[in-house]
Amino acid sequence: MARPDRDLREACIAEAMAIVAGDGVERLSLREVARRLGVSHQAPYKHFPSRDHILAAIVARAFAAFARFLDRNPRSDDADADLGGMGLAYLDYARAHPLEYRLMFGTPLPDGRAHPEMMAEARHAFALLCDGLRRRAAARGEQPDDKAIVLDALFIWSCLHGLAGIHGASLVDTLALPPGALEASPAHVLGRIGDALGH
Amino acid sequence: MARPDRDLREACIAEAMAIVAGDGVERLSLREVARRLGVSHQAPYKHFPSRDHILAAIVARAFAAFARFLDRNPRSDDADADLGGMGLAYLDYARAHPLEYRLMFGTPLPDGRAHPEMMAEARHAFALLCDGLRRRAAARGEQPDDKAIVLDALFIWSCLHGLAGIHGASLVDTLALPPGALEASPAHVLGRIGDALGH
DNA sequence: CCCTCCAAGTTGACAGCGTCAACCAGAGGG
DNA sequence: CCCTCTGGTTGACGCTGTCAACTTGGAGGG
């Protein structure tokens, strides 16, 4: 069998990501991936032992793209503003890429022990947030221990993750919010995070 | 057709909820419901036009149970403590009932317009939080408008929802938290919410 | 009492999915 | 030339949601 003129494994990943980005992870099937690539339904299994494996591969890619997005702003001298910018980027990503966001955070993920690359990419995104907090603390002349940094990172991540989830899901319709509340909620929540941490 | 000695519709709902509570919503199939009840695979369709309809029914039940849980503590004279108690109840529910929690908040829900009861039950839970904030404001002699109440309710809900999601999902393993951070995070996040709102 | 209708079930079929298993062709190495 | 391995194809199986036809029992009316 000649080396194919394309790497089918990478093509499967790209196609799976396109399906998820277009229609959501619920529509991801290996048979549809195969159909779109013009190969037999079993061909993707030559590269991925199971559906979970291709899922883990695209989750890892999604986390990597997410982390790049979080890190998109150049670092400034103002650690508070950097942290706020990261928070905005988080919400922007969730809004711009709702289906990818749900892939990462709204889907039972494959077992992390079997997919270390996926785990590493997810950790990277969280680590950016922890780094932002460390720089902020240093700029204020503080030296919190690692656990305190992580706890505040969890606080922030919880707020952002929760709000992104509310924005992205049908919960928005469900809650029957008064006019303007939805649009105002990102700035408000970010402001409250600032209140909590002390400006 | 005689009135059956059981209400199959209610039996389907109960069985569906048992499957979700035991194994998660991914394992919910109408055929399994039918098998467990000893009826033919098509029988549940006499009562529910589609899988979405039974899903909406159990989501409504889950929201109702959730709201009862949030409201479990008697009201005291201390509105701050009541609000904190509600926050703890939120996290307790998510921890005690992870699969039901994920049913409500981690699952693409059926179209809310087709299922008004489900919507109403979800709104009730959110309204409890808004009420708690109103009572707190009144106790402080403040009169925030409706939008301000809702925005802070969204802030709190975001925090709790985000944290519950982190606790409940494989993200906990993914993030490789330092020892003790996970156990400390509920108190920490609730404390930060208090910081944000001003004690 | 008989007949009709309807509700609630049963049975069978279909298409889609993930996965198992057997088979095939071509490339590379001995 | 032969053998092995890799990466595909084909076919089958069991599971799901749903469509469709059929059956049965009971209620209601004449």
Tab-separated table of C-alpha atoms (C1' of nucleotides) in Angstrom:
chain	number	residue	atom	x	y	z
A	1	MET	CA	0.000	0.000	0.000
A	2	ALA	CA	1.614	3.265	-1.140
A	3	ARG	CA	2.069	6.130	1.219
A	4	PRO	CA	-1.190	7.956	0.602
A	5	ASP	CA	-1.110	11.355	-1.001
A	6	ARG	CA	-2.732	12.603	2.156
A	7	ASP	CA	-2.447	11.685	5.773
A	8	LEU	CA	-5.814	10.124	6.424
A	9	ARG	CA	-5.378	10.389	10.160
A	10	GLU	CA	-4.976	14.152	10.004
A	11	ALA	CA	-7.773	14.400	7.468
A	12	CYS	CA	-10.073	12.527	9.865
A	13	ILE	CA	-9.226	14.913	12.663
A	14	ALA	CA	-9.802	17.942	10.471
A	15	GLU	CA	-13.122	16.593	9.247
A	16	ALA	CA	-14.257	15.646	12.742
A	17	MET	CA	-13.429	19.139	13.949
A	18	ALA	CA	-15.365	20.632	11.052
A	19	ILE	CA	-18.423	18.538	11.928
A	20	VAL	CA	-18.234	19.575	15.576
A	21	ALA	CA	-17.685	23.244	14.746
A	22	GLY	CA	-20.582	23.199	12.336
A	23	ASP	CA	-23.129	20.977	13.976
A	24	GLY	CA	-21.939	20.105	17.475
A	25	VAL	CA	-20.381	17.043	18.950
A	26	GLU	CA	-23.670	15.157	18.978
A	27	ARG	CA	-23.440	14.901	15.210
A	28	LEU	CA	-19.928	13.503	15.199
A	29	SER	CA	-19.902	9.997	13.808
A	30	LEU	CA	-17.001	8.142	12.323
A	31	ARG	CA	-19.210	7.038	9.452
A	32	GLU	CA	-19.933	10.646	8.551
A	33	VAL	CA	-16.218	11.445	8.769
A	34	ALA	CA	-15.527	8.531	6.430
A	35	ARG	CA	-18.274	9.577	4.032
A	36	ARG	CA	-16.998	13.112	3.806
A	37	LEU	CA	-13.503	11.821	3.053
A	38	GLY	CA	-14.708	9.322	0.476
A	39	VAL	CA	-13.350	6.275	2.262
A	40	SER	CA	-15.064	3.225	3.649
A	41	HIS	CA	-16.772	3.477	6.978
A	42	GLN	CA	-14.120	1.324	8.641
A	43	ALA	CA	-11.085	3.233	7.369
A	44	PRO	CA	-10.886	5.727	10.266
A	45	TYR	CA	-10.566	2.761	12.608
A	46	LYS	CA	-7.205	2.026	11.072
A	47	HIS	CA	-5.971	5.197	12.715
A	48	PHE	CA	-8.166	5.450	15.794
A	49	PRO	CA	-8.975	2.386	17.891
A	50	SER	CA	-12.366	3.814	18.829
A	51	ARG	CA	-14.564	6.864	18.582
A	52	ASP	CA	-13.196	7.986	21.951
A	53	HIS	CA	-9.725	8.235	20.463
A	54	ILE	CA	-10.710	10.593	17.699
A	55	LEU	CA	-12.755	12.527	20.224
A	56	ALA	CA	-9.715	12.890	22.469
A	57	ALA	CA	-7.642	14.079	19.528
A	58	ILE	CA	-10.088	16.821	18.612
A	59	VAL	CA	-10.586	17.825	22.240
A	60	ALA	CA	-6.826	18.266	22.532
A	61	ARG	CA	-6.826	20.444	19.403
A	62	ALA	CA	-9.728	22.468	20.760
A	63	PHE	CA	-7.955	23.093	24.059
A	64	ALA	CA	-4.812	24.136	22.203
A	65	ALA	CA	-6.764	26.635	20.090
A	66	PHE	CA	-8.532	27.886	23.191
A	67	ALA	CA	-5.260	28.451	25.034
A	68	ARG	CA	-3.830	30.345	22.058
A	69	PHE	CA	-6.932	32.519	22.102
A	70	LEU	CA	-6.595	33.199	25.822
A	71	ASP	CA	-2.998	34.166	25.257
A	72	ARG	CA	-3.687	36.348	22.267
A	73	ASN	CA	-3.043	39.687	23.940
A	74	PRO	CA	0.548	40.812	24.373
A	75	ARG	CA	1.613	41.111	27.971
A	76	SER	CA	1.527	44.649	29.301
A	77	ASP	CA	2.855	46.276	32.445
A	78	ASP	CA	-0.627	46.212	33.909
A	79	ALA	CA	-1.236	42.748	35.298
A	80	ASP	CA	-4.797	43.614	36.299
A	81	ALA	CA	-5.633	44.657	32.766
A	82	ASP	CA	-3.986	41.528	31.403
A	83	LEU	CA	-6.113	39.370	33.648
A	84	GLY	CA	-9.224	41.241	32.600
A	85	GLY	CA	-8.240	40.847	28.974
A	86	MET	CA	-7.860	37.140	29.496
A	87	GLY	CA	-11.301	36.996	31.054
A	88	LEU	CA	-12.764	38.811	28.073
A	89	ALA	CA	-10.934	36.482	25.717
A	90	TYR	CA	-12.417	33.520	27.544
A	91	LEU	CA	-15.930	34.818	27.035
A	92	ASP	CA	-15.194	35.902	23.470
A	93	TYR	CA	-13.987	32.437	22.578
A	94	ALA	CA	-17.049	30.811	24.067
A	95	ARG	CA	-19.292	33.168	22.145
A	96	ALA	CA	-17.415	32.884	18.859
A	97	HIS	CA	-16.984	29.116	19.070
A	98	PRO	CA	-19.944	27.797	21.035
A	99	LEU	CA	-19.808	24.303	19.683
A	100	GLU	CA	-16.097	23.900	20.292
A	101	TYR	CA	-16.587	25.306	23.752
A	102	ARG	CA	-19.230	22.712	24.438
A	103	LEU	CA	-16.963	20.013	23.108
A	104	MET	CA	-14.349	20.884	25.715
A	105	PHE	CA	-16.504	21.681	28.685
A	106	GLY	CA	-19.933	20.259	28.098
A	107	THR	CA	-19.115	16.773	27.013
A	108	PRO	CA	-18.137	13.723	29.046
A	109	LEU	CA	-14.534	13.499	27.993
A	110	PRO	CA	-12.671	10.317	27.199
A	111	ASP	CA	-10.660	8.915	30.081
A	112	GLY	CA	-7.824	11.327	30.703
A	113	ARG	CA	-5.372	8.601	31.681
A	114	ALA	CA	-5.665	7.052	28.243
A	115	HIS	CA	-5.232	10.443	26.517
A	116	PRO	CA	-2.393	12.403	28.120
A	117	GLU	CA	-2.074	14.912	25.288
A	118	MET	CA	-5.645	15.995	25.792
A	119	MET	CA	-4.936	16.443	29.492
A	120	ALA	CA	-1.795	18.431	28.857
A	121	GLU	CA	-3.555	20.874	26.527
A	122	ALA	CA	-6.358	21.440	29.035
A	123	ARG	CA	-3.856	22.094	31.786
A	124	HIS	CA	-2.095	24.619	29.636
A	125	ALA	CA	-5.223	26.771	29.381
A	126	PHE	CA	-5.721	26.715	33.143
A	127	ALA	CA	-2.031	27.441	33.705
A	128	LEU	CA	-2.318	30.663	31.713
A	129	LEU	CA	-4.882	31.869	34.194
A	130	CYS	CA	-2.706	30.892	37.152
A	131	ASP	CA	0.233	32.722	35.578
A	132	GLY	CA	-1.866	35.847	35.139
A	133	LEU	CA	-2.746	35.740	38.829
A	134	ARG	CA	0.869	35.242	39.829
A	135	ARG	CA	1.956	38.250	37.813
A	136	ARG	CA	-0.786	40.311	39.349
A	137	ALA	CA	0.255	39.278	42.835
A	138	ALA	CA	3.885	40.062	42.087
A	139	ALA	CA	2.916	43.496	40.766
A	140	ARG	CA	1.212	44.130	44.111
A	141	GLY	CA	4.202	42.906	46.072
A	142	GLU	CA	2.375	39.842	47.307
A	143	GLN	CA	3.631	36.289	47.472
A	144	PRO	CA	0.677	33.928	47.765
A	145	ASP	CA	1.402	30.241	47.929
A	146	ASP	CA	0.523	27.921	45.092
A	147	LYS	CA	-2.730	26.781	46.618
A	148	ALA	CA	-4.012	30.325	47.058
A	149	ILE	CA	-3.242	31.051	43.405
A	150	VAL	CA	-5.040	27.933	42.297
A	151	LEU	CA	-8.051	28.671	44.483
A	152	ASP	CA	-8.469	32.108	42.943
A	153	ALA	CA	-7.885	30.665	39.502
A	154	LEU	CA	-10.666	28.205	40.257
A	155	PHE	CA	-12.885	31.060	41.409
A	156	ILE	CA	-12.306	32.990	38.191
A	157	TRP	CA	-12.538	29.924	36.011
A	158	SER	CA	-15.789	28.988	37.720
A	159	CYS	CA	-17.289	32.417	37.069
A	160	LEU	CA	-16.213	32.500	33.436
A	161	HIS	CA	-17.075	28.890	32.760
A	162	GLY	CA	-20.447	29.241	34.421
A	163	LEU	CA	-21.298	32.413	32.551
A	164	ALA	CA	-20.100	31.044	29.230
A	165	GLY	CA	-22.244	28.016	29.835
A	166	ILE	CA	-25.273	30.155	30.571
A	167	HIS	CA	-24.703	32.237	27.461
A	168	GLY	CA	-24.138	29.243	25.254
A	169	ALA	CA	-26.929	27.001	26.371
A	170	SER	CA	-30.649	27.165	26.096
A	171	LEU	CA	-30.611	28.288	29.718
A	172	VAL	CA	-30.631	31.840	28.412
A	173	ASP	CA	-34.113	31.418	27.028
A	174	THR	CA	-35.087	29.366	30.036
A	175	LEU	CA	-34.355	32.011	32.602
A	176	ALA	CA	-36.448	34.753	30.964
A	177	LEU	CA	-34.020	37.492	31.809
A	178	PRO	CA	-35.089	41.101	31.766
A	179	PRO	CA	-34.058	43.167	28.719
A	180	GLY	CA	-30.384	44.016	28.568
A	181	ALA	CA	-29.356	41.697	31.373
A	182	LEU	CA	-27.730	39.189	29.088
A	183	GLU	CA	-25.706	41.789	27.215
A	184	ALA	CA	-24.617	43.395	30.457
A	185	SER	CA	-23.695	40.194	32.234
A	186	PRO	CA	-20.111	39.742	30.968
A	187	ALA	CA	-19.010	43.207	32.104
A	188	HIS	CA	-20.929	42.788	35.331
A	189	VAL	CA	-19.437	39.405	36.180
A	190	LEU	CA	-15.924	40.569	35.309
A	191	GLY	CA	-16.536	43.598	37.490
A	192	ARG	CA	-17.646	41.407	40.360
A	193	ILE	CA	-14.534	39.279	39.960
A	194	GLY	CA	-12.555	42.486	40.298
A	195	ASP	CA	-14.552	43.406	43.397
A	196	ALA	CA	-13.827	40.003	44.903
A	197	LEU	CA	-10.084	40.168	44.292
A	198	GLY	CA	-9.803	43.786	45.372
A	199	HIS	CA	-8.836	46.306	42.713
B	1	MET	CA	-58.902	-0.336	27.054
B	2	ALA	CA	-59.240	-0.559	30.849
B	3	ARG	CA	-57.533	1.982	33.013
B	4	PRO	CA	-54.248	0.181	33.606
B	5	ASP	CA	-53.310	-0.854	37.092
B	6	ARG	CA	-50.411	1.511	36.712
B	7	ASP	CA	-49.988	4.738	34.869
B	8	LEU	CA	-47.479	3.766	32.226
B	9	ARG	CA	-46.643	7.380	31.503
B	10	GLU	CA	-45.570	8.016	35.078
B	11	ALA	CA	-43.799	4.673	35.203
B	12	CYS	CA	-41.813	5.657	32.101
B	13	ILE	CA	-40.787	8.925	33.694
B	14	ALA	CA	-39.756	7.222	36.910
B	15	GLU	CA	-37.758	4.609	35.038
B	16	ALA	CA	-36.095	7.210	32.829
B	17	MET	CA	-35.098	9.195	35.893
B	18	ALA	CA	-33.691	6.070	37.509
B	19	ILE	CA	-31.585	5.353	34.440
B	20	VAL	CA	-30.245	8.917	34.359
B	21	ALA	CA	-29.566	8.989	38.106
B	22	GLY	CA	-27.768	5.665	37.923
B	23	ASP	CA	-25.918	5.814	34.657
B	24	GLY	CA	-26.240	9.307	33.206
B	25	VAL	CA	-28.352	10.742	30.453
B	26	GLU	CA	-26.226	9.173	27.750
B	27	ARG	CA	-27.621	5.815	28.685
B	28	LEU	CA	-31.241	6.902	28.462
B	29	SER	CA	-33.008	5.052	25.700
B	30	LEU	CA	-36.694	4.516	25.308
B	31	ARG	CA	-36.075	0.878	24.496
B	32	GLU	CA	-34.301	0.388	27.809
B	33	VAL	CA	-37.177	2.127	29.590
B	34	ALA	CA	-39.601	-0.218	27.837
B	35	ARG	CA	-37.512	-3.282	28.656
B	36	ARG	CA	-37.331	-2.412	32.324
B	37	LEU	CA	-41.100	-1.954	32.432
B	38	GLY	CA	-41.795	-5.170	30.568
B	39	VAL	CA	-43.624	-3.529	27.685
B	40	SER	CA	-42.902	-3.466	23.985
B	41	HIS	CA	-40.352	-1.038	22.683
B	42	GLN	CA	-42.990	1.146	21.061
B	43	ALA	CA	-45.274	1.470	24.079
B	44	PRO	CA	-43.601	4.573	25.564
B	45	TYR	CA	-44.341	6.333	22.281
B	46	LYS	CA	-48.021	6.111	23.086
B	47	HIS	CA	-47.358	8.604	25.847
B	48	PHE	CA	-44.419	10.589	24.522
B	49	PRO	CA	-44.263	11.661	20.882
B	50	SER	CA	-40.473	11.445	20.883
B	51	ARG	CA	-37.451	10.904	23.053
B	52	ASP	CA	-37.224	14.688	23.499
B	53	HIS	CA	-40.594	14.709	25.193
B	54	ILE	CA	-39.654	12.224	27.848
B	55	LEU	CA	-36.381	14.045	28.256
B	56	ALA	CA	-38.220	17.308	28.845
B	57	ALA	CA	-40.440	15.634	31.410
B	58	ILE	CA	-37.537	14.319	33.431
B	59	VAL	CA	-35.632	17.589	33.130
B	60	ALA	CA	-38.677	19.356	34.578
B	61	ARG	CA	-38.773	16.884	37.450
B	62	ALA	CA	-35.056	17.343	38.050
B	63	PHE	CA	-35.403	21.132	38.181
B	64	ALA	CA	-38.289	20.812	40.610
B	65	ALA	CA	-36.260	18.557	42.917
B	66	PHE	CA	-33.307	20.913	42.606
B	67	ALA	CA	-35.398	23.931	43.576
B	68	ARG	CA	-36.812	22.090	46.590
B	69	PHE	CA	-33.260	21.321	47.633
B	70	LEU	CA	-32.181	24.934	47.263
B	71	ASP	CA	-35.124	25.959	49.394
B	72	ARG	CA	-34.564	23.338	52.065
B	73	ASN	CA	-33.349	25.703	54.780
B	74	PRO	CA	-35.958	27.652	56.714
B	75	ARG	CA	-35.695	31.386	56.261
B	76	SER	CA	-33.905	33.177	59.046
B	77	ASP	CA	-33.528	36.807	59.967
B	78	ASP	CA	-30.064	36.790	58.476
B	79	ALA	CA	-30.439	37.240	54.719
B	80	ASP	CA	-26.697	36.941	54.170
B	81	ALA	CA	-26.614	33.586	55.896
B	82	ASP	CA	-29.658	32.437	53.941
B	83	LEU	CA	-27.955	33.303	50.696
B	84	GLY	CA	-24.809	31.475	51.782
B	85	GLY	CA	-26.901	28.489	52.788
B	86	MET	CA	-28.493	28.470	49.366
B	87	GLY	CA	-25.074	28.543	47.770
B	88	LEU	CA	-23.984	25.587	49.852
B	89	ALA	CA	-27.176	23.757	48.979
B	90	TYR	CA	-26.458	24.351	45.305
B	91	LEU	CA	-23.041	22.769	45.587
B	92	ASP	CA	-24.315	19.986	47.842
B	93	TYR	CA	-26.967	19.065	45.305
B	94	ALA	CA	-24.470	18.965	42.480
B	95	ARG	CA	-22.159	16.756	44.500
B	96	ALA	CA	-24.887	14.429	45.758
B	97	HIS	CA	-26.641	14.167	42.401
B	98	PRO	CA	-23.975	14.606	39.739
B	99	LEU	CA	-25.838	12.845	36.990
B	100	GLU	CA	-29.056	14.721	37.574
B	101	TYR	CA	-27.066	17.917	37.703
B	102	ARG	CA	-25.549	17.119	34.358
B	103	LEU	CA	-28.959	16.317	32.964
B	104	MET	CA	-30.141	19.826	33.778
B	105	PHE	CA	-27.068	21.832	32.995
B	106	GLY	CA	-24.777	19.757	30.864
B	107	THR	CA	-27.158	18.487	28.255
B	108	PRO	CA	-28.588	20.182	25.183
B	109	LEU	CA	-32.136	20.584	26.357
B	110	PRO	CA	-35.217	20.040	24.260
B	111	ASP	CA	-36.671	23.180	22.739
B	112	GLY	CA	-38.037	25.228	25.596
B	113	ARG	CA	-40.934	26.598	23.556
B	114	ALA	CA	-42.309	23.102	23.092
B	115	HIS	CA	-41.918	22.290	26.778
B	116	PRO	CA	-43.174	25.133	28.951
B	117	GLU	CA	-43.335	23.096	32.146
B	118	MET	CA	-39.644	22.391	31.915
B	119	MET	CA	-38.981	26.089	31.435
B	120	ALA	CA	-41.151	27.041	34.366
B	121	GLU	CA	-39.376	24.670	36.747
B	122	ALA	CA	-35.972	25.961	35.681
B	123	ARG	CA	-37.082	29.538	36.215
B	124	HIS	CA	-38.277	28.679	39.678
B	125	ALA	CA	-34.808	27.625	40.762
B	126	PHE	CA	-33.275	30.841	39.464
B	127	ALA	CA	-36.049	32.876	41.044
B	128	LEU	CA	-35.165	31.519	44.488
B	129	LEU	CA	-31.722	32.999	44.082
B	130	CYS	CA	-33.138	36.354	42.978
B	131	ASP	CA	-35.476	36.357	45.964
B	132	GLY	CA	-32.584	35.692	48.299
B	133	LEU	CA	-30.744	38.680	46.874
B	134	ARG	CA	-33.821	40.897	47.198
B	135	ARG	CA	-34.225	39.980	50.846
B	136	ARG	CA	-30.584	40.674	51.440
B	137	ALA	CA	-30.863	44.068	49.784
B	138	ALA	CA	-33.954	44.907	51.785
B	139	ALA	CA	-32.195	43.946	55.016
B	140	ARG	CA	-29.464	46.407	54.085
B	141	GLY	CA	-31.969	49.138	53.312
B	142	GLU	CA	-31.165	49.036	49.609
B	143	GLN	CA	-33.571	49.075	46.682
B	144	PRO	CA	-31.776	47.793	43.595
B	145	ASP	CA	-33.784	47.583	40.392
B	146	ASP	CA	-34.741	44.272	38.876
B	147	LYS	CA	-31.878	44.221	36.433
B	148	ALA	CA	-29.279	44.720	39.133
B	149	ILE	CA	-30.749	41.844	41.094
B	150	VAL	CA	-30.697	39.612	38.059
B	151	LEU	CA	-27.131	40.568	37.196
B	152	ASP	CA	-25.901	39.592	40.644
B	153	ALA	CA	-27.987	36.460	40.523
B	154	LEU	CA	-26.270	35.659	37.237
B	155	PHE	CA	-22.893	36.332	38.841
B	156	ILE	CA	-23.613	33.978	41.719
B	157	TRP	CA	-25.215	31.375	39.504
B	158	SER	CA	-22.237	31.524	37.187
B	159	CYS	CA	-19.811	30.934	40.048
B	160	LEU	CA	-21.782	28.072	41.498
B	161	HIS	CA	-22.602	26.518	38.184
B	162	GLY	CA	-19.035	26.795	37.004
B	163	LEU	CA	-17.627	25.302	40.176
B	164	ALA	CA	-20.176	22.530	40.269
B	165	GLY	CA	-19.275	21.740	36.704
B	166	ILE	CA	-15.589	21.612	37.524
B	167	HIS	CA	-16.215	19.361	40.501
B	168	GLY	CA	-18.522	17.081	38.606
B	169	ALA	CA	-16.571	16.631	35.420
B	170	SER	CA	-13.340	14.966	34.567
B	171	LEU	CA	-11.877	18.461	34.510
B	172	VAL	CA	-10.899	17.863	38.124
B	173	ASP	CA	-8.440	15.196	37.109
B	174	THR	CA	-7.483	17.189	34.048
B	175	LEU	CA	-6.333	20.256	35.906
B	176	ALA	CA	-3.967	18.443	38.278
B	177	LEU	CA	-4.785	20.608	41.226
B	178	PRO	CA	-2.502	20.801	44.221
B	179	PRO	CA	-3.500	18.789	47.298
B	180	GLY	CA	-6.435	20.211	49.195
B	181	ALA	CA	-7.391	22.764	46.569
B	182	LEU	CA	-10.442	20.869	45.458
B	183	GLU	CA	-11.780	20.393	48.969
B	184	ALA	CA	-11.177	24.034	49.799
B	185	SER	CA	-12.678	25.443	46.629
B	186	PRO	CA	-16.357	25.590	47.655
B	187	ALA	CA	-15.656	27.631	50.775
B	188	HIS	CA	-13.186	29.761	48.882
B	189	VAL	CA	-15.528	30.523	46.008
B	190	LEU	CA	-18.413	31.260	48.365
B	191	GLY	CA	-16.086	33.532	50.305
B	192	ARG	CA	-15.105	35.337	47.127
B	193	ILE	CA	-18.749	35.799	46.232
B	194	GLY	CA	-19.180	37.425	49.623
B	195	ASP	CA	-16.143	39.625	48.959
B	196	ALA	CA	-17.635	40.677	45.639
B	197	LEU	CA	-21.023	41.598	47.062
B	198	GLY	CA	-19.572	43.322	50.103
B	199	HIS	CA	-20.222	41.700	53.464
C	1	DC	C1'	-77.295	-7.171	23.813
C	2	DC	C1'	-74.653	-5.628	19.864
C	3	DC	C1'	-71.847	-2.510	17.368
C	4	DT	C1'	-68.511	1.062	16.744
C	5	DC	C1'	-64.758	3.672	17.958
C	6	DC	C1'	-60.736	4.825	20.329
C	7	DA	C1'	-56.838	4.355	23.281
C	8	DA	C1'	-53.105	1.726	24.395
C	9	DG	C1'	-50.699	-1.559	23.474
C	10	DT	C1'	-47.786	-5.323	20.131
C	11	DT	C1'	-45.105	-6.540	16.190
C	12	DG	C1'	-42.209	-5.780	12.341
C	13	DA	C1'	-39.368	-3.003	9.558
C	14	DC	C1'	-36.043	0.539	8.381
C	15	DA	C1'	-31.969	3.488	8.596
C	16	DG	C1'	-28.276	5.068	11.232
C	17	DC	C1'	-24.582	4.227	14.481
C	18	DG	C1'	-20.087	1.835	16.604
C	19	DT	C1'	-17.647	-2.034	16.292
C	20	DC	C1'	-16.069	-6.959	15.052
C	21	DA	C1'	-14.044	-9.779	11.585
C	22	DA	C1'	-12.498	-11.395	7.217
C	23	DC	C1'	-10.426	-10.203	3.030
C	24	DC	C1'	-7.384	-7.675	-0.367
C	25	DA	C1'	-3.648	-5.087	-2.589
C	26	DG	C1'	0.661	-3.027	-2.691
C	27	DA	C1'	5.140	-1.948	-0.802
C	28	DG	C1'	9.284	-3.360	1.227
C	29	DG	C1'	12.585	-6.618	2.783
C	30	DG	C1'	14.993	-11.006	2.679
D	1	DC	C1'	10.217	-14.751	-5.847
D	2	DC	C1'	7.921	-15.069	-1.349
D	3	DC	C1'	6.432	-13.313	2.948
D	4	DT	C1'	4.918	-9.831	6.091
D	5	DC	C1'	2.839	-5.694	7.279
D	6	DT	C1'	0.049	-1.675	6.622
D	7	DG	C1'	-3.902	0.529	5.287
D	8	DG	C1'	-7.609	0.035	3.202
D	9	DT	C1'	-12.663	-2.497	1.679
D	10	DT	C1'	-16.662	-5.259	2.539
D	11	DG	C1'	-20.033	-7.504	5.261
D	12	DA	C1'	-22.231	-8.501	9.465
D	13	DC	C1'	-24.060	-7.736	14.100
D	14	DG	C1'	-26.469	-5.461	17.866
D	15	DC	C1'	-28.170	-1.244	19.483
D	16	DT	C1'	-30.981	2.976	18.876
D	17	DG	C1'	-35.152	6.119	17.385
D	18	DT	C1'	-38.855	6.076	14.680
D	19	DC	C1'	-42.463	4.690	11.067
D	20	DA	C1'	-46.357	1.846	10.135
D	21	DA	C1'	-49.656	-1.810	10.444
D	22	DC	C1'	-52.172	-4.641	13.405
D	23	DT	C1'	-54.712	-6.192	17.727
D	24	DT	C1'	-57.411	-6.011	21.830
D	25	DG	C1'	-60.321	-4.472	25.364
D	26	DG	C1'	-63.362	-1.274	27.187
D	27	DA	C1'	-66.545	2.537	26.942
D	28	DG	C1'	-70.479	4.467	25.098
D	29	DG	C1'	-74.525	4.610	22.356
D	30	DG	C1'	-78.488	2.601	20.048
